[in-house]
mmCIF file of C-alpha atoms in Angstrom:
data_model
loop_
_atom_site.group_PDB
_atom_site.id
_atom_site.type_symbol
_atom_site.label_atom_id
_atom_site.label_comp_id
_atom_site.label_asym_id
_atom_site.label_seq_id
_atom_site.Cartn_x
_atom_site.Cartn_y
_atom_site.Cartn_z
ATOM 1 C CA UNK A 840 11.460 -4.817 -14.497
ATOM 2 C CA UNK A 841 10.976 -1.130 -14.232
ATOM 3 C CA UNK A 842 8.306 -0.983 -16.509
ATOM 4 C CA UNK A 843 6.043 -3.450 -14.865
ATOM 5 C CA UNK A 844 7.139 -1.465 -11.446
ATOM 6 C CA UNK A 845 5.777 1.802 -13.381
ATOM 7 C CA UNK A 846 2.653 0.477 -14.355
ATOM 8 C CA UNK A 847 1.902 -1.657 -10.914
ATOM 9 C CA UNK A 848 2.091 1.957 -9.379
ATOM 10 C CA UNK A 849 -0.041 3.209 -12.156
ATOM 11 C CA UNK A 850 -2.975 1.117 -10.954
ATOM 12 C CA UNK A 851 -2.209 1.573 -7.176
ATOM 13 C CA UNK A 852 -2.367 5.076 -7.336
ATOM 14 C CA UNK A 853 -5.969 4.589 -9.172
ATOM 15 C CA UNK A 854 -7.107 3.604 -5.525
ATOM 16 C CA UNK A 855 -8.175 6.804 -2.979
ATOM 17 C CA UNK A 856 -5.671 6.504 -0.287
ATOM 18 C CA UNK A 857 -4.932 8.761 2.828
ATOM 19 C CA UNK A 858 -1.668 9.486 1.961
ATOM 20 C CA UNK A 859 -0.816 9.900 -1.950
ATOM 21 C CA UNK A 860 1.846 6.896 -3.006
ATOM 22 C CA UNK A 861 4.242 8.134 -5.021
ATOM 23 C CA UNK A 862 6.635 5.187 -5.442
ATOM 24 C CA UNK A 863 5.982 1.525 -4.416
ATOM 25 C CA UNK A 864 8.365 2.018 -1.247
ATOM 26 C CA UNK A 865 5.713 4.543 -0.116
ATOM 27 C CA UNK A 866 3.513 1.463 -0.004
ATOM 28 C CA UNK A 867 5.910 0.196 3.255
ATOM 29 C CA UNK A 868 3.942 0.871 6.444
ATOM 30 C CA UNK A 869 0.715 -1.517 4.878
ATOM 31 C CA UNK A 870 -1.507 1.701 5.840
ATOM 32 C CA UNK A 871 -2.109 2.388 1.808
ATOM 33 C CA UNK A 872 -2.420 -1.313 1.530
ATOM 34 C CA UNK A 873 -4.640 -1.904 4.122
ATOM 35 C CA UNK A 874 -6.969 1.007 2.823
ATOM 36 C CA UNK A 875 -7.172 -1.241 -0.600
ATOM 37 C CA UNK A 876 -7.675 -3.875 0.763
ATOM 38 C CA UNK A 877 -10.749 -2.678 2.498
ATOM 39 C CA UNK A 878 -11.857 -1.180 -0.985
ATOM 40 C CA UNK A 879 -11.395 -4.518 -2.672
ATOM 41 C CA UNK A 880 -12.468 -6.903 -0.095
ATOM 42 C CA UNK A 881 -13.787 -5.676 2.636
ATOM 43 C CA UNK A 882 -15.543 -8.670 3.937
ATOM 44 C CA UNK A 883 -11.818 -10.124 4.731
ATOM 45 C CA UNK A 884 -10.121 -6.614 5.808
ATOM 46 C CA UNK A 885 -11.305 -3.662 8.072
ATOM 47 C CA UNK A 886 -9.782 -0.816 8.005
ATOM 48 C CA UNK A 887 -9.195 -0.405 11.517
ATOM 49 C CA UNK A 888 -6.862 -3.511 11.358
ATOM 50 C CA UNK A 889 -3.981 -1.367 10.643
ATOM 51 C CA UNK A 890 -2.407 1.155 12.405
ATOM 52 C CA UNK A 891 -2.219 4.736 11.341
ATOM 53 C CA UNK A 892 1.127 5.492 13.328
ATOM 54 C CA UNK A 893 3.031 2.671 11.593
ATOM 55 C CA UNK A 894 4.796 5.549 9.542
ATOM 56 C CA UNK A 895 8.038 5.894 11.799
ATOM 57 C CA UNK A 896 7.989 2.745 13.018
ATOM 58 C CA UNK A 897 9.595 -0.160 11.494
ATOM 59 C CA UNK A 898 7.614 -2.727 14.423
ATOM 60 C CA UNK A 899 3.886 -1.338 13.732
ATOM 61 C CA UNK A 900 4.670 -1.135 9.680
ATOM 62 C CA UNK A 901 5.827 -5.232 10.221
ATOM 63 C CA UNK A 902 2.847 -5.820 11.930
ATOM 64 C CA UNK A 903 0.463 -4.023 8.959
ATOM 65 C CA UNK A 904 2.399 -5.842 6.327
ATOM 66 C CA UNK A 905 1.938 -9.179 8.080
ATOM 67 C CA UNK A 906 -1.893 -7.996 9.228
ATOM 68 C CA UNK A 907 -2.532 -7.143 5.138
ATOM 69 C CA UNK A 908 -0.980 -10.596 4.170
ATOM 70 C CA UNK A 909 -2.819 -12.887 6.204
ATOM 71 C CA UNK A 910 -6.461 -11.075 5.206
ATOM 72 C CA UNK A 911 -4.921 -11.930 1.120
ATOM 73 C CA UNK A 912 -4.009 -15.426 2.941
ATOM 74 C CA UNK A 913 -7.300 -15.825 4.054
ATOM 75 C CA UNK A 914 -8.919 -14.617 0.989
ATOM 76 C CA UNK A 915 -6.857 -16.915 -1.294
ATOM 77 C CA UNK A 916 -7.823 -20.105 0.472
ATOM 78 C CA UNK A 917 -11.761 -19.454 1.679
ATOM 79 C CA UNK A 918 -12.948 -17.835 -1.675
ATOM 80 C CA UNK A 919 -10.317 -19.497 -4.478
ATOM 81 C CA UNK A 920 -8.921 -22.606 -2.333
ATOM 82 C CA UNK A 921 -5.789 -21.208 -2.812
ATOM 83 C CA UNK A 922 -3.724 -22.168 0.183
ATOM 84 C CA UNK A 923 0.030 -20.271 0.617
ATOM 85 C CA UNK A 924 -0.319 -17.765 -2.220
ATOM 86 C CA UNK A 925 1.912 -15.085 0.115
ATOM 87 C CA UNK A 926 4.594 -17.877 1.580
ATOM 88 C CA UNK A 927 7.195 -16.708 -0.337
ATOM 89 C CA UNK A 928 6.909 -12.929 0.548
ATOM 90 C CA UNK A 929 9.365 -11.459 3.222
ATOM 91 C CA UNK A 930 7.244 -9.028 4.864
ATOM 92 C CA UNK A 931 9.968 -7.577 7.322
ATOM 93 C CA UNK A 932 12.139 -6.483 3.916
ATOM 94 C CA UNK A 933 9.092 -4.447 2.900
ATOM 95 C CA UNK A 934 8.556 -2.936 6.318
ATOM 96 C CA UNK A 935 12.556 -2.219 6.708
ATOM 97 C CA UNK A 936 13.625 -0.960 3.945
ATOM 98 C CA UNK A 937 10.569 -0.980 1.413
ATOM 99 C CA UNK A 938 12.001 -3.954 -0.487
ATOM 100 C CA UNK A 939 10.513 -3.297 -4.678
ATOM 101 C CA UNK A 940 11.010 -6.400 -5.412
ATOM 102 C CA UNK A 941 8.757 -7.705 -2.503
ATOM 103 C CA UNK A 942 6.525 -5.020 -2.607
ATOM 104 C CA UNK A 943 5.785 -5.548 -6.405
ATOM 105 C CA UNK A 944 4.986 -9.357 -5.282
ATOM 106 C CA UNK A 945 2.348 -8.213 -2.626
ATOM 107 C CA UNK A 946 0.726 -5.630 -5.220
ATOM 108 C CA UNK A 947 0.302 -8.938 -7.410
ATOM 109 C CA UNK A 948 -1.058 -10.696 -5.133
ATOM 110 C CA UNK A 949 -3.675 -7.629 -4.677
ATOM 111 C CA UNK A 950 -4.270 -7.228 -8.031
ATOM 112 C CA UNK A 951 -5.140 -11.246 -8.185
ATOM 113 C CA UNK A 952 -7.828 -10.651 -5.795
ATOM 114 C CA UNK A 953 -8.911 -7.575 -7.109
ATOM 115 C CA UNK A 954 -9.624 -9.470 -10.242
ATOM 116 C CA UNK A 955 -10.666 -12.563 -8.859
ATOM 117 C CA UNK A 956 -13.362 -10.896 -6.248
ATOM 118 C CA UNK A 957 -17.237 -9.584 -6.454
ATOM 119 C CA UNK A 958 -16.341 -6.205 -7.757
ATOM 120 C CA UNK A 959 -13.260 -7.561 -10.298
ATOM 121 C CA UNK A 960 -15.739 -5.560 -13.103
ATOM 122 C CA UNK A 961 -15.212 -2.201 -11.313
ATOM 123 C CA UNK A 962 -11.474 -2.976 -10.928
ATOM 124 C CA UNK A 963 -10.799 -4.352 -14.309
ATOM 125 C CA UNK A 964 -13.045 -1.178 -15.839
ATOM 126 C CA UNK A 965 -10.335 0.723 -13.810
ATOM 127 C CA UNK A 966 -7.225 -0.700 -15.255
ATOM 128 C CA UNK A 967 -8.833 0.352 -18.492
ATOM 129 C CA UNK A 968 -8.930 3.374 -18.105
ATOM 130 C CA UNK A 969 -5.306 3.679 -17.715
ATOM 131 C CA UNK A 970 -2.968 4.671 -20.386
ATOM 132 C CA UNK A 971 -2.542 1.836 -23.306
ATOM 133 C CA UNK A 972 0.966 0.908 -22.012
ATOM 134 C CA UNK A 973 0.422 0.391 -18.452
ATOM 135 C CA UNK A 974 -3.166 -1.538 -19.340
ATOM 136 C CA UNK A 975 -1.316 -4.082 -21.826
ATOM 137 C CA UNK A 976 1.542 -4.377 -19.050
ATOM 138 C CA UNK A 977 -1.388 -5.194 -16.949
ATOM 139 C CA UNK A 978 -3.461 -7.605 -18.751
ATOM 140 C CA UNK A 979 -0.122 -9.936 -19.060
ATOM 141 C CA UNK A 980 0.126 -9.745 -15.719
ATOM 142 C CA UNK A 981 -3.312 -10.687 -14.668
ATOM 143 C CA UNK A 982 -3.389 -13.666 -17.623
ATOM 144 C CA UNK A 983 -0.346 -14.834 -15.328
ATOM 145 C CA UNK A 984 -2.330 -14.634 -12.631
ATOM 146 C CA UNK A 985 -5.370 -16.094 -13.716
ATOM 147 C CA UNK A 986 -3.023 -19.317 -14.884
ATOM 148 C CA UNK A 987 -1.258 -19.712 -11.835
ATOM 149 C CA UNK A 988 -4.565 -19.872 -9.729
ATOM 150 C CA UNK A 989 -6.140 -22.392 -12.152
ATOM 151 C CA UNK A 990 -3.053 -24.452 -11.908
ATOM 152 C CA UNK A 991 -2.922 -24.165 -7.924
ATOM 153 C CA UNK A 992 -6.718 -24.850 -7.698
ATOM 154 C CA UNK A 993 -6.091 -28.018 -10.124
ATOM 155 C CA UNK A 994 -3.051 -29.395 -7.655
ATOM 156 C CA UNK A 995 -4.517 -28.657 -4.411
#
């Protein structure tokens, strides 16, 4: 609901971006995304991959959503063995019209690698430093997470 919307946008905004996000639609052309990404695993994402002019243009933001989704892809299956965490995401709803819901799902999947990858102690360290709230919000969220991928890893 709105609260876990508030505090996923608490923790995005705790990356350095080029442009400042001020709601999760702003998160629509994959530029801010991409520029995460990069921060959390760059090995998997440059960020060159996206394209700075995406802004205006519904085509170019499509192809940075679907450019950001297949590094998480990618990530998922080579480092966790999680195939076809993102299969369910509609990435042309969050270039259109910066669809929440689907945007929220793409910031989870984000925040599963963030605490999943080499640095997760950095990013965890920063979701504690948030306000009490958005970190408890938070934690549920990534003990979800956590679940999920050692279920997934136990079927596949």
């Amino acid at each position: 609901g709105r609260v876990m919307e508030a505090s996923l946008l608490k923790w995005i905004k705790t990356f350095e971006t080029s442009h400042p996000v001020q709601e999760l639609s702003d998160l629509k052309d994959g530029i801010a995304f991409g520029e995460i990404l990069y921060q959390i695993i760059p090995s998997y994402f440059d960020e060159s991959m996206v394209k700075r002019e995406a802004e205006e243009n519904e085509f170019l933001r499509h192809n940075n959503i679907k450019t950001v989704v297949s590094a998480l892809d990618s990530y998922y299956q080579s480092e966790l063995g999680l195939p076809g965490q993102a299969q369910d995401l509609d990435s042309s709803a969050i270039a259109r019209e910066g669809n929440v819901q689907e945007i929220q799902k793409l910031v989870q999947l984000i925040l599963g690698a963030a605490v999943e990858c080499d640095e997760k102690i950095k990013w965890i360290g920063n979701i504690m430093k948030m306000e009490p709230a958005s970190q408890r919000q938070l934690m549920v969220l990534i003990e979800q997470i956590l679940n999920n991928h050692q279920k997934d890893a136990w079927c596949s």
